[in-house]
């Protein structure tokens, strides 16, 4: 490893890979039905798992699990119908983020996760204020020659085994984490990104809760 993983800011950060599965009812934003996280730190020259969890969530009545969602995720209305609601699940997850510690969320196509978290921010205020690293622009910067930078393409590029339960949150978090670690290793080897600030400049995404409020066009 090289400069990136020797940067004090990088070493002080817990990287929390996160993935949601959701149902998208007509006329409403996406509603979460599953979330998984995997928290990683780089310590003494190696990655360490410092926390992980996965939970189903019961969506509101206006957002049922459709046959299309079941076909993609394998989740059925019966499975999520027995689960706790987002308020309980996300509040419990939120309590796992300690005050005063430095975190960055990591996701593949982070806009999806960012929007889901923002819409649930009343239940997870700490989580909602965490900024993201998006593996797509990270991969585009390091390996621009790929036909695309979708997760399955990156799995094939890095020879990461395609999980049998792809599109379940825990499986997708696991392989996204593997991709992220491969990208960090590649960045270290070629020296393109010397520190965490350089990585954030390339692949960072500011949480909506951290964006400045926009006043009206004619506010005085």
mmCIF file of C-alpha atoms in Angstrom, residues 1 9 11 16 31 36 45 49 54 61 85 95 113 147 150 168 173 178 186 198 207 219:
data_model
loop_
_atom_site.group_PDB
_atom_site.id
_atom_site.type_symbol
_atom_site.label_atom_id
_atom_site.label_comp_id
_atom_site.label_asym_id
_atom_site.label_seq_id
_atom_site.Cartn_x
_atom_site.Cartn_y
_atom_site.Cartn_z
ATOM 1 C CA UNK A 1 0.000 0.000 0.000
ATOM 2 C CA UNK A 9 -7.262 11.317 7.721
ATOM 3 C CA UNK A 11 -6.550 6.060 8.905
ATOM 4 C CA UNK A 16 -19.263 2.154 6.155
ATOM 5 C CA UNK A 31 -39.411 2.993 0.394
ATOM 6 C CA UNK A 36 -27.142 -3.779 5.243
ATOM 7 C CA UNK A 45 -1.515 -2.349 7.123
ATOM 8 C CA UNK A 49 -14.265 -5.276 9.993
ATOM 9 C CA UNK A 54 -28.533 -6.463 7.966
ATOM 10 C CA UNK A 61 -49.191 0.045 3.026
ATOM 11 C CA UNK A 85 -40.749 -0.664 10.233
ATOM 12 C CA UNK A 95 -27.329 4.673 17.354
ATOM 13 C CA UNK A 113 -28.691 5.337 -1.011
ATOM 14 C CA UNK A 147 -17.400 -0.513 -21.166
ATOM 15 C CA UNK A 150 -21.812 -1.083 -13.098
ATOM 16 C CA UNK A 168 -30.027 -8.677 -1.489
ATOM 17 C CA UNK A 173 -22.669 -4.748 0.560
ATOM 18 C CA UNK A 178 -14.593 -5.995 -2.074
ATOM 19 C CA UNK A 186 -5.125 0.140 -7.093
ATOM 20 C CA UNK A 198 -7.943 13.645 -3.143
ATOM 21 C CA UNK A 207 -25.098 14.288 2.067
ATOM 22 C CA UNK A 219 -35.390 36.555 -1.034
#
